[in-house]
Amino acid sequence: MSAEVFSGLWSEIESIGRVSSGGYMRYALDTPDLVLRDWFRNQADRRDMPVTDDGNGNLFAWWGDAWGRDAVLTGSHFDSVPHGGGYDGPLGIVSGFLAVDQLRAAGHRPARPMAVVAFVEEEGGRFGLPCLGSRLLTGAIDPAKAAALTDREGVTFGEALGATPAGPLPGLTSRISALVELHIEQGRQLEVPVGVASAIWPHGRWRFDFTGHGDHAGTTRMADRRDPMLTFAYTVLAANKEARLAGAHATMARVEVEPNATNAIPSLVRGWLDARAADTATMDGVVDAVVKRATERAGRDGTEVAVTSESLSAEVTFDTELAARIAGMLGDAPILPTGAGHDAGVLSAQVPTAMLFVRNPTGISHSPAEHAEPDDCAAGVDALATVLRELT
Ligand code: HGY
Ligand code: MN
Ligand code: MN
Ligand code: MN
């Protein structure tokens, strides 16, 4: 694959959903996402690949019988975090279509059905739960619970989807022989264009509700205040400190304040913790320590804190035999873990799954600065085509 051919197709989507920050606002099933889903259908039509929808919002473009036995899937997601990068997700979908082109040009005739997949709501940026589409496909979430998830405007996932999600596909595990998700690396480990995933760190999201006593910012004596912003600020520092101590990763990057007025001591501060670690025990240890320190601080501040676990993604160890086989196909590509969650991680609970990472020169992701070089992206397509040829 030449970098020019890759850039040619990439240029068709790179402006969709991009905003003045240079980042992307691609929330699941909102306007830019619907444009991308139409682009997906158009790409499939151009290749005579019939498109099926699994009733959960995930799209599948088929080369071969839809949901025929031992299907090999490749793909990723279109949605982004707010002001996120353009590669996280879409790179895997564009590369899937280009890999099909490359295999067809080489005369490959797959013995198994293959599909390019677009999973819905992977980032959880709109409805709050990451990997929503792949969790529905695999039965990892109750369809009614998924349908009731709401966005900031109060629109439910069911309303956005236009139906109650269908839930798990019967006999999924016998229908899929492998899923290969190509994704931009989110980190700075790769020194060669393409790597293979070994594992995904366990990670989760916890909502901290800090309640205090709303009051006048100018007239309330400092000694009389019960300010939840103080408890929140202390908890942010505690998360950073506990993560550093444990060699884990944690941040509190999303906050909501009521009433959110310059001259009013808040009555409520809602903050979300994202915590991850190489193993579950370390992650749990960090979260427990942060909750403990937040609770102790609330006692001093005269505030209350309530913690809700909003999503958990278990530790994923990809099929080691498949990862080694794929690394071999790619001339001993490096095999490396990631701290980022992926739909492939969700599916790995039920089907043989692998991930290919395309080098990210700066390692930056979930930011407008995310970037991958066209040459490396083209190498990623070559690698994906090689793997798909061997698997089909
Ligand atoms: O948050 C994550 O790890 C992924 O990018 N959804
Ligand atoms: Mn992401
Ligand atoms: Mn992603
Ligand atoms: Mn993903």
CSV table of C-alpha atoms and ligand atoms in Angstrom, one decimal:
chain,number,residue,atom,x,y,z
A,1,MET,CA,0.0,0.0,0.0
A,2,SER,CA,1.4,3.4,-0.9
A,3,ALA,CA,1.1,6.3,1.5
A,4,GLU,CA,-0.6,8.2,-1.3
A,5,VAL,CA,-3.4,5.6,-1.7
A,6,PHE,CA,-3.9,5.6,2.1
A,7,SER,CA,-4.0,9.4,2.2
A,8,GLY,CA,-6.4,9.4,-0.7
A,9,LEU,CA,-9.1,7.5,1.2
A,10,TRP,CA,-8.2,9.1,4.5
A,11,SER,CA,-8.8,12.5,3.1
A,12,GLU,CA,-12.4,11.6,2.5
A,13,ILE,CA,-13.2,11.6,6.2
A,14,GLU,CA,-10.5,13.7,7.9
A,15,SER,CA,-12.6,16.9,8.0
A,16,ILE,CA,-15.8,15.2,9.2
A,17,GLY,CA,-16.5,16.3,12.8
A,18,ARG,CA,-13.3,18.4,13.0
A,19,VAL,CA,-13.8,21.7,15.0
A,20,SER,CA,-11.7,24.8,15.3
A,21,SER,CA,-9.5,23.3,18.0
A,22,GLY,CA,-8.3,20.9,15.4
A,23,GLY,CA,-9.8,18.1,17.4
A,24,TYR,CA,-12.9,16.0,16.6
A,25,MET,CA,-16.4,16.1,18.1
A,26,ARG,CA,-17.7,12.8,16.9
A,27,TYR,CA,-20.3,11.7,19.4
A,28,ALA,CA,-22.1,8.4,18.6
A,29,LEU,CA,-25.2,8.8,16.3
A,30,ASP,CA,-25.0,12.5,16.2
A,31,THR,CA,-24.5,14.4,12.9
A,32,PRO,CA,-20.8,13.8,12.2
A,33,ASP,CA,-21.2,10.2,13.2
A,34,LEU,CA,-24.2,9.8,10.9
A,35,VAL,CA,-22.1,11.3,8.1
A,36,LEU,CA,-19.4,8.8,8.8
A,37,ARG,CA,-21.8,5.9,8.9
A,38,ASP,CA,-23.1,7.0,5.5
A,39,TRP,CA,-19.5,7.1,4.3
A,40,PHE,CA,-19.1,3.6,5.6
A,41,ARG,CA,-22.1,2.4,3.7
A,42,ASN,CA,-20.9,4.2,0.6
A,43,GLN,CA,-17.5,2.5,0.9
A,44,ALA,CA,-19.2,-0.9,1.2
A,45,ASP,CA,-21.4,-0.2,-1.8
A,46,ARG,CA,-18.3,0.8,-3.9
A,47,ARG,CA,-16.9,-2.7,-3.0
A,48,ASP,CA,-20.1,-4.7,-3.4
A,49,MET,CA,-20.0,-5.4,0.3
A,50,PRO,CA,-23.5,-5.8,1.7
A,51,VAL,CA,-23.9,-3.9,5.1
A,52,THR,CA,-25.8,-5.4,8.0
A,53,ASP,CA,-26.6,-3.7,11.3
A,54,ASP,CA,-26.7,-5.9,14.4
A,55,GLY,CA,-29.6,-4.0,15.9
A,56,ASN,CA,-27.2,-2.4,18.4
A,57,GLY,CA,-25.8,0.3,16.2
A,58,ASN,CA,-22.8,-1.7,15.0
A,59,LEU,CA,-22.3,-1.8,11.2
A,60,PHE,CA,-20.8,-4.7,9.3
A,61,ALA,CA,-19.7,-4.6,5.7
A,62,TRP,CA,-19.3,-8.1,4.4
A,63,TRP,CA,-17.0,-9.8,1.9
A,64,GLY,CA,-18.7,-13.2,1.7
A,65,ASP,CA,-21.8,-14.5,3.4
A,66,ALA,CA,-23.0,-12.2,6.2
A,67,TRP,CA,-22.5,-14.0,9.4
A,68,GLY,CA,-21.4,-17.1,7.6
A,69,ARG,CA,-19.5,-19.6,9.7
A,70,ASP,CA,-16.0,-18.7,11.1
A,71,ALA,CA,-16.2,-15.1,9.9
A,72,VAL,CA,-13.1,-12.9,10.4
A,73,LEU,CA,-13.9,-9.4,11.5
A,74,THR,CA,-11.7,-6.3,11.4
A,75,GLY,CA,-12.6,-2.7,12.3
A,76,SER,CA,-12.9,-0.2,15.1
A,77,HIS,CA,-15.0,2.8,16.0
A,78,PHE,CA,-15.8,6.3,14.5
A,79,ASP,CA,-16.6,8.1,17.7
A,80,SER,CA,-14.1,10.3,19.5
A,81,VAL,CA,-13.6,11.9,22.9
A,82,PRO,CA,-14.5,15.6,22.8
A,83,HIS,CA,-11.7,17.4,20.8
A,84,GLY,CA,-10.1,14.0,20.4
A,85,GLY,CA,-7.7,12.9,17.6
A,86,GLY,CA,-8.9,11.8,14.2
A,87,TYR,CA,-7.0,8.5,14.1
A,88,ASP,CA,-8.3,6.8,17.4
A,89,GLY,CA,-10.9,4.5,15.9
A,90,PRO,CA,-11.4,5.6,12.3
A,91,LEU,CA,-7.9,4.4,11.3
A,92,GLY,CA,-9.0,0.8,12.0
A,93,ILE,CA,-12.1,1.2,9.8
A,94,VAL,CA,-10.3,2.9,6.8
A,95,SER,CA,-7.5,0.3,7.0
A,96,GLY,CA,-10.1,-2.5,6.9
A,97,PHE,CA,-11.5,-1.3,3.6
A,98,LEU,CA,-8.0,-0.7,2.2
A,99,ALA,CA,-6.9,-4.2,3.3
A,100,VAL,CA,-9.9,-5.6,1.4
A,101,ASP,CA,-8.8,-3.6,-1.7
A,102,GLN,CA,-5.3,-4.9,-1.4
A,103,LEU,CA,-6.4,-8.6,-1.0
A,104,ARG,CA,-8.7,-8.4,-3.9
A,105,ALA,CA,-6.0,-6.8,-6.1
A,106,ALA,CA,-3.7,-9.7,-5.1
A,107,GLY,CA,-6.4,-12.1,-6.2
A,108,HIS,CA,-7.2,-13.4,-2.7
A,109,ARG,CA,-10.3,-15.5,-2.5
A,110,PRO,CA,-11.2,-15.8,1.2
A,111,ALA,CA,-12.4,-19.2,2.4
A,112,ARG,CA,-14.2,-17.5,5.2
A,113,PRO,CA,-16.5,-14.5,5.3
A,114,MET,CA,-14.8,-11.3,6.3
A,115,ALA,CA,-16.4,-8.1,7.6
A,116,VAL,CA,-15.2,-4.5,8.2
A,117,VAL,CA,-16.9,-3.4,11.4
A,118,ALA,CA,-17.8,0.0,12.8
A,119,PHE,CA,-18.6,-0.3,16.5
A,120,VAL,CA,-20.9,2.3,18.0
A,121,GLU,CA,-20.1,4.5,21.1
A,122,GLU,CA,-16.6,3.1,21.9
A,123,GLU,CA,-15.4,6.1,23.8
A,124,GLY,CA,-18.6,6.5,25.9
A,125,GLY,CA,-18.3,10.2,25.1
A,126,ARG,CA,-22.1,10.7,24.6
A,127,PHE,CA,-23.8,8.0,26.8
A,128,GLY,CA,-21.1,7.6,29.4
A,129,LEU,CA,-20.4,3.9,29.0
A,130,PRO,CA,-17.3,2.9,26.9
A,131,CYS,CA,-17.5,0.1,24.3
A,132,LEU,CA,-21.3,0.2,24.4
A,133,GLY,CA,-21.7,-1.4,20.9
A,134,SER,CA,-19.3,-4.3,21.6
A,135,ARG,CA,-20.8,-4.8,25.1
A,136,LEU,CA,-24.3,-5.1,23.5
A,137,LEU,CA,-23.0,-7.4,20.7
A,138,THR,CA,-21.5,-9.8,23.3
A,139,GLY,CA,-24.2,-9.6,25.9
A,140,ALA,CA,-22.0,-7.7,28.4
A,141,ILE,CA,-24.7,-5.2,29.1
A,142,ASP,CA,-28.5,-5.5,29.4
A,143,PRO,CA,-30.1,-4.0,26.3
A,144,ALA,CA,-32.8,-2.2,28.4
A,145,LYS,CA,-30.1,-0.7,30.6
A,146,ALA,CA,-28.1,0.4,27.5
A,147,ALA,CA,-31.3,1.9,25.9
A,148,ALA,CA,-31.9,4.0,29.0
A,149,LEU,CA,-28.4,5.6,29.1
A,150,THR,CA,-28.8,9.3,28.5
A,151,ASP,CA,-26.6,12.0,27.0
A,152,ARG,CA,-26.2,15.6,28.4
A,153,GLU,CA,-29.3,16.7,26.6
A,154,GLY,CA,-31.4,13.9,28.2
A,155,VAL,CA,-31.6,11.9,24.9
A,156,THR,CA,-31.4,8.2,25.6
A,157,PHE,CA,-29.3,5.7,23.6
A,158,GLY,CA,-32.5,4.0,22.6
A,159,GLU,CA,-33.9,7.2,21.2
A,160,ALA,CA,-30.7,8.0,19.3
A,161,LEU,CA,-30.7,4.4,18.0
A,162,GLY,CA,-34.4,4.5,17.1
A,163,ALA,CA,-35.1,1.2,18.9
A,164,THR,CA,-34.3,-0.9,21.9
A,165,PRO,CA,-30.9,-2.5,21.2
A,166,ALA,CA,-31.2,-6.1,19.9
A,167,GLY,CA,-28.6,-7.3,22.4
A,168,PRO,CA,-26.2,-10.3,21.8
A,169,LEU,CA,-26.1,-12.1,18.5
A,170,PRO,CA,-27.2,-15.7,19.0
A,171,GLY,CA,-24.3,-18.1,18.5
A,172,LEU,CA,-21.8,-15.3,18.2
A,173,THR,CA,-18.8,-17.3,19.3
A,174,SER,CA,-19.4,-20.0,16.7
A,175,ARG,CA,-19.9,-17.4,14.0
A,176,ILE,CA,-16.7,-15.5,14.5
A,177,SER,CA,-13.3,-17.2,14.2
A,178,ALA,CA,-11.3,-14.0,14.8
A,179,LEU,CA,-11.4,-10.3,15.3
A,180,VAL,CA,-8.4,-8.1,14.4
A,181,GLU,CA,-8.6,-4.5,15.4
A,182,LEU,CA,-6.1,-2.1,14.0
A,183,HIS,CA,-5.6,1.0,16.1
A,184,ILE,CA,-3.2,3.9,16.4
A,185,GLU,CA,-0.8,3.3,19.2
A,186,GLN,CA,-1.7,5.4,22.3
A,187,GLY,CA,1.7,5.7,23.8
A,188,ARG,CA,5.3,6.0,22.8
A,189,GLN,CA,6.5,2.4,22.8
A,190,LEU,CA,6.7,1.5,19.1
A,191,GLU,CA,10.0,2.1,17.2
A,192,VAL,CA,8.8,0.3,14.1
A,193,PRO,CA,5.6,1.0,12.1
A,194,VAL,CA,3.5,-1.8,13.4
A,195,GLY,CA,3.1,-3.7,16.7
A,196,VAL,CA,0.9,-6.4,18.1
A,197,ALA,CA,-1.1,-6.1,21.4
A,198,SER,CA,-0.4,-8.5,24.2
A,199,ALA,CA,-2.8,-7.1,26.8
A,200,ILE,CA,-5.1,-4.3,27.9
A,201,TRP,CA,-4.7,-2.9,31.4
A,202,PRO,CA,-7.8,-3.2,33.6
A,203,HIS,CA,-9.5,0.2,33.9
A,204,GLY,CA,-12.6,1.8,35.1
A,205,ARG,CA,-14.5,5.0,35.8
A,206,TRP,CA,-15.9,6.1,39.2
A,207,ARG,CA,-18.2,9.1,39.8
A,208,PHE,CA,-17.5,11.0,43.0
A,209,ASP,CA,-20.5,13.2,44.2
A,210,PHE,CA,-19.2,15.8,46.7
A,211,THR,CA,-22.1,17.5,48.5
A,212,GLY,CA,-21.7,20.6,50.6
A,213,HIS,CA,-23.6,23.7,51.7
A,214,GLY,CA,-24.3,26.1,48.9
A,215,ASP,CA,-23.8,29.7,50.1
A,216,HIS,CA,-22.8,33.2,49.2
A,217,ALA,CA,-19.1,33.4,48.2
A,218,GLY,CA,-18.7,36.9,49.7
A,219,THR,CA,-20.6,36.9,52.9
A,220,THR,CA,-19.9,33.4,54.3
A,221,ARG,CA,-17.1,33.2,56.8
A,222,MET,CA,-14.4,30.8,55.9
A,223,ALA,CA,-14.9,28.8,59.1
A,224,ASP,CA,-18.6,28.4,58.3
A,225,ARG,CA,-18.1,27.0,54.9
A,226,ARG,CA,-18.8,23.4,53.8
A,227,ASP,CA,-17.3,23.6,50.4
A,228,PRO,CA,-17.4,20.5,48.2
A,229,MET,CA,-15.0,22.1,45.7
A,230,LEU,CA,-12.3,21.9,48.4
A,231,THR,CA,-12.9,18.2,49.0
A,232,PHE,CA,-12.9,17.6,45.2
A,233,ALA,CA,-9.6,19.5,44.8
A,234,TYR,CA,-8.1,17.4,47.5
A,235,THR,CA,-9.3,14.2,45.9
A,236,VAL,CA,-7.8,15.2,42.5
A,237,LEU,CA,-4.4,15.6,44.3
A,238,ALA,CA,-4.9,12.3,46.1
A,239,ALA,CA,-5.6,10.4,42.9
A,240,ASN,CA,-2.4,11.8,41.4
A,241,LYS,CA,-0.4,10.9,44.4
A,242,GLU,CA,-1.8,7.4,44.9
A,243,ALA,CA,-1.3,6.5,41.2
A,244,ARG,CA,2.3,7.7,41.3
A,245,LEU,CA,2.9,5.6,44.4
A,246,ALA,CA,1.4,2.5,42.9
A,247,GLY,CA,2.9,2.9,39.4
A,248,ALA,CA,-0.7,3.2,38.1
A,249,HIS,CA,-2.5,5.8,36.0
A,250,ALA,CA,-5.3,8.0,37.3
A,251,THR,CA,-6.9,11.3,36.6
A,252,MET,CA,-10.0,13.3,37.4
A,253,ALA,CA,-10.6,15.1,34.1
A,254,ARG,CA,-14.3,15.7,34.0
A,255,VAL,CA,-16.2,17.8,36.6
A,256,GLU,CA,-19.7,19.2,37.0
A,257,VAL,CA,-20.5,22.0,39.5
A,258,GLU,CA,-23.8,23.1,40.8
A,259,PRO,CA,-24.7,25.9,40.6
A,260,ASN,CA,-21.3,26.7,38.8
A,261,ALA,CA,-21.5,30.4,39.6
A,262,THR,CA,-18.4,32.5,40.4
A,263,ASN,CA,-20.0,34.0,43.5
A,264,ALA,CA,-21.7,30.9,45.0
A,265,ILE,CA,-20.1,28.2,47.1
A,266,PRO,CA,-21.2,25.0,45.3
A,267,SER,CA,-23.8,22.7,46.8
A,268,LEU,CA,-22.6,19.8,44.6
A,269,VAL,CA,-19.4,19.0,42.8
A,270,ARG,CA,-19.4,15.8,40.6
A,271,GLY,CA,-16.0,14.5,39.5
A,272,TRP,CA,-15.1,11.4,37.5
A,273,LEU,CA,-12.0,9.3,38.3
A,274,ASP,CA,-10.4,7.3,35.5
A,275,ALA,CA,-8.0,4.7,37.0
A,276,ARG,CA,-5.9,2.1,35.3
A,277,ALA,CA,-3.1,-0.2,36.2
A,278,ALA,CA,-1.2,-3.2,34.9
A,279,ASP,CA,-3.2,-5.5,37.2
A,280,THR,CA,-6.6,-5.4,38.9
A,281,ALA,CA,-5.3,-5.5,42.4
A,282,THR,CA,-3.1,-2.4,41.9
A,283,MET,CA,-6.0,-0.6,40.2
A,284,ASP,CA,-8.4,-1.5,43.1
A,285,GLY,CA,-5.8,-0.5,45.6
A,286,VAL,CA,-5.5,3.0,44.1
A,287,VAL,CA,-9.2,3.5,43.9
A,288,ASP,CA,-9.7,2.3,47.5
A,289,ALA,CA,-7.0,4.7,48.7
A,290,VAL,CA,-8.5,7.6,46.8
A,291,VAL,CA,-12.0,6.9,48.2
A,292,LYS,CA,-10.5,6.6,51.7
A,293,ARG,CA,-8.7,9.9,51.5
A,294,ALA,CA,-11.7,11.7,49.9
A,295,THR,CA,-13.9,10.4,52.8
A,296,GLU,CA,-11.4,11.5,55.4
A,297,ARG,CA,-11.2,15.0,53.8
A,298,ALA,CA,-15.0,15.3,53.6
A,299,GLY,CA,-15.1,14.7,57.3
A,300,ARG,CA,-12.7,17.7,57.8
A,301,ASP,CA,-14.6,19.9,55.3
A,302,GLY,CA,-18.1,19.1,56.6
A,303,THR,CA,-19.0,17.7,53.2
A,304,GLU,CA,-20.3,14.3,52.0
A,305,VAL,CA,-18.9,12.1,49.3
A,306,ALA,CA,-20.6,9.3,47.5
A,307,VAL,CA,-18.8,7.1,45.0
A,308,THR,CA,-20.4,5.2,42.1
A,309,SER,CA,-18.6,2.7,39.9
A,310,GLU,CA,-19.8,3.6,36.4
A,311,SER,CA,-17.8,1.2,34.3
A,312,LEU,CA,-15.2,-1.5,34.7
A,313,SER,CA,-13.1,-3.1,32.0
A,314,ALA,CA,-11.4,-6.2,33.2
A,315,GLU,CA,-7.8,-7.0,32.4
A,316,VAL,CA,-7.5,-8.4,28.9
A,317,THR,CA,-4.7,-10.8,27.9
A,318,PHE,CA,-5.0,-11.4,24.2
A,319,ASP,CA,-4.8,-14.9,22.7
A,320,THR,CA,-1.0,-15.3,23.2
A,321,GLU,CA,-0.7,-18.0,20.5
A,322,LEU,CA,-2.6,-15.8,18.0
A,323,ALA,CA,-0.5,-12.7,18.9
A,324,ALA,CA,2.7,-14.7,18.5
A,325,ARG,CA,1.5,-16.1,15.1
A,326,ILE,CA,0.6,-12.6,13.9
A,327,ALA,CA,3.9,-11.1,15.1
A,328,GLY,CA,5.6,-13.9,13.1
A,329,MET,CA,3.6,-13.1,10.0
A,330,LEU,CA,4.8,-9.5,10.3
A,331,GLY,CA,8.5,-10.3,10.6
A,332,ASP,CA,8.7,-10.5,14.4
A,333,ALA,CA,6.7,-7.3,15.1
A,334,PRO,CA,7.0,-6.2,18.7
A,335,ILE,CA,4.2,-7.4,21.1
A,336,LEU,CA,3.2,-4.8,23.7
A,337,PRO,CA,0.5,-4.0,26.2
A,338,THR,CA,-1.7,-0.9,26.2
A,339,GLY,CA,-3.5,1.2,28.9
A,340,ALA,CA,-6.3,2.0,26.5
A,341,GLY,CA,-9.5,0.2,26.3
A,342,HIS,CA,-10.8,-1.2,23.0
A,343,ASP,CA,-13.8,-3.1,21.5
A,344,ALA,CA,-11.3,-5.9,20.8
A,345,GLY,CA,-10.9,-6.2,24.5
A,346,VAL,CA,-14.6,-6.7,25.0
A,347,LEU,CA,-14.8,-9.3,22.2
A,348,SER,CA,-11.7,-11.1,23.5
A,349,ALA,CA,-13.9,-12.6,26.2
A,350,GLN,CA,-15.7,-14.7,23.6
A,351,VAL,CA,-13.7,-14.9,20.4
A,352,PRO,CA,-10.0,-15.1,19.4
A,353,THR,CA,-9.0,-11.5,19.2
A,354,ALA,CA,-5.9,-9.6,18.2
A,355,MET,CA,-4.9,-5.9,17.8
A,356,LEU,CA,-2.4,-4.3,15.5
A,357,PHE,CA,-0.9,-0.9,16.6
A,358,VAL,CA,0.3,1.7,14.2
A,359,ARG,CA,3.2,3.8,15.4
A,360,ASN,CA,2.2,7.2,16.9
A,361,PRO,CA,5.3,9.4,16.7
A,362,THR,CA,4.4,11.5,19.7
A,363,GLY,CA,2.3,8.9,21.5
A,364,ILE,CA,-0.3,11.7,22.1
A,365,SER,CA,-3.9,10.6,21.9
A,366,HIS,CA,-7.4,11.8,23.0
A,367,SER,CA,-6.1,15.2,21.9
A,368,PRO,CA,-6.1,17.3,18.6
A,369,ALA,CA,-2.3,16.7,18.5
A,370,GLU,CA,-2.8,12.9,17.8
A,371,HIS,CA,-1.1,12.0,14.6
A,372,ALA,CA,0.2,9.1,12.6
A,373,GLU,CA,2.5,9.2,9.5
A,374,PRO,CA,0.9,8.2,6.2
A,375,ASP,CA,3.9,5.8,5.6
A,376,ASP,CA,3.2,4.1,8.9
A,377,CYS,CA,-0.5,4.0,8.2
A,378,ALA,CA,0.2,2.4,4.8
A,379,ALA,CA,2.4,-0.2,6.6
A,380,GLY,CA,-0.5,-0.8,8.9
A,381,VAL,CA,-2.7,-1.7,6.0
A,382,ASP,CA,-0.1,-4.0,4.6
A,383,ALA,CA,0.2,-5.7,7.9
A,384,LEU,CA,-3.6,-6.0,8.3
A,385,ALA,CA,-3.9,-7.4,4.8
A,386,THR,CA,-1.3,-10.0,5.5
A,387,VAL,CA,-3.0,-11.1,8.7
A,388,LEU,CA,-6.5,-11.2,7.1
A,389,ARG,CA,-5.1,-13.2,4.2
A,390,GLU,CA,-3.7,-15.8,6.6
A,391,LEU,CA,-6.8,-15.9,8.8
A,392,THR,CA,-9.2,-16.3,5.8
B,1,HGY,O1,-10.5,5.3,27.2
B,1,HGY,C1,-10.0,4.4,26.5
B,1,HGY,O2,-9.1,3.7,27.0
B,1,HGY,C2,-10.3,4.2,25.0
B,1,HGY,O3,-9.7,5.2,24.3
B,1,HGY,N1,-11.7,4.2,24.9
B,2,MN,MN,-10.0,6.4,22.6
B,3,MN,MN,-10.0,3.8,20.3
B,4,MN,MN,-11.6,0.6,20.3
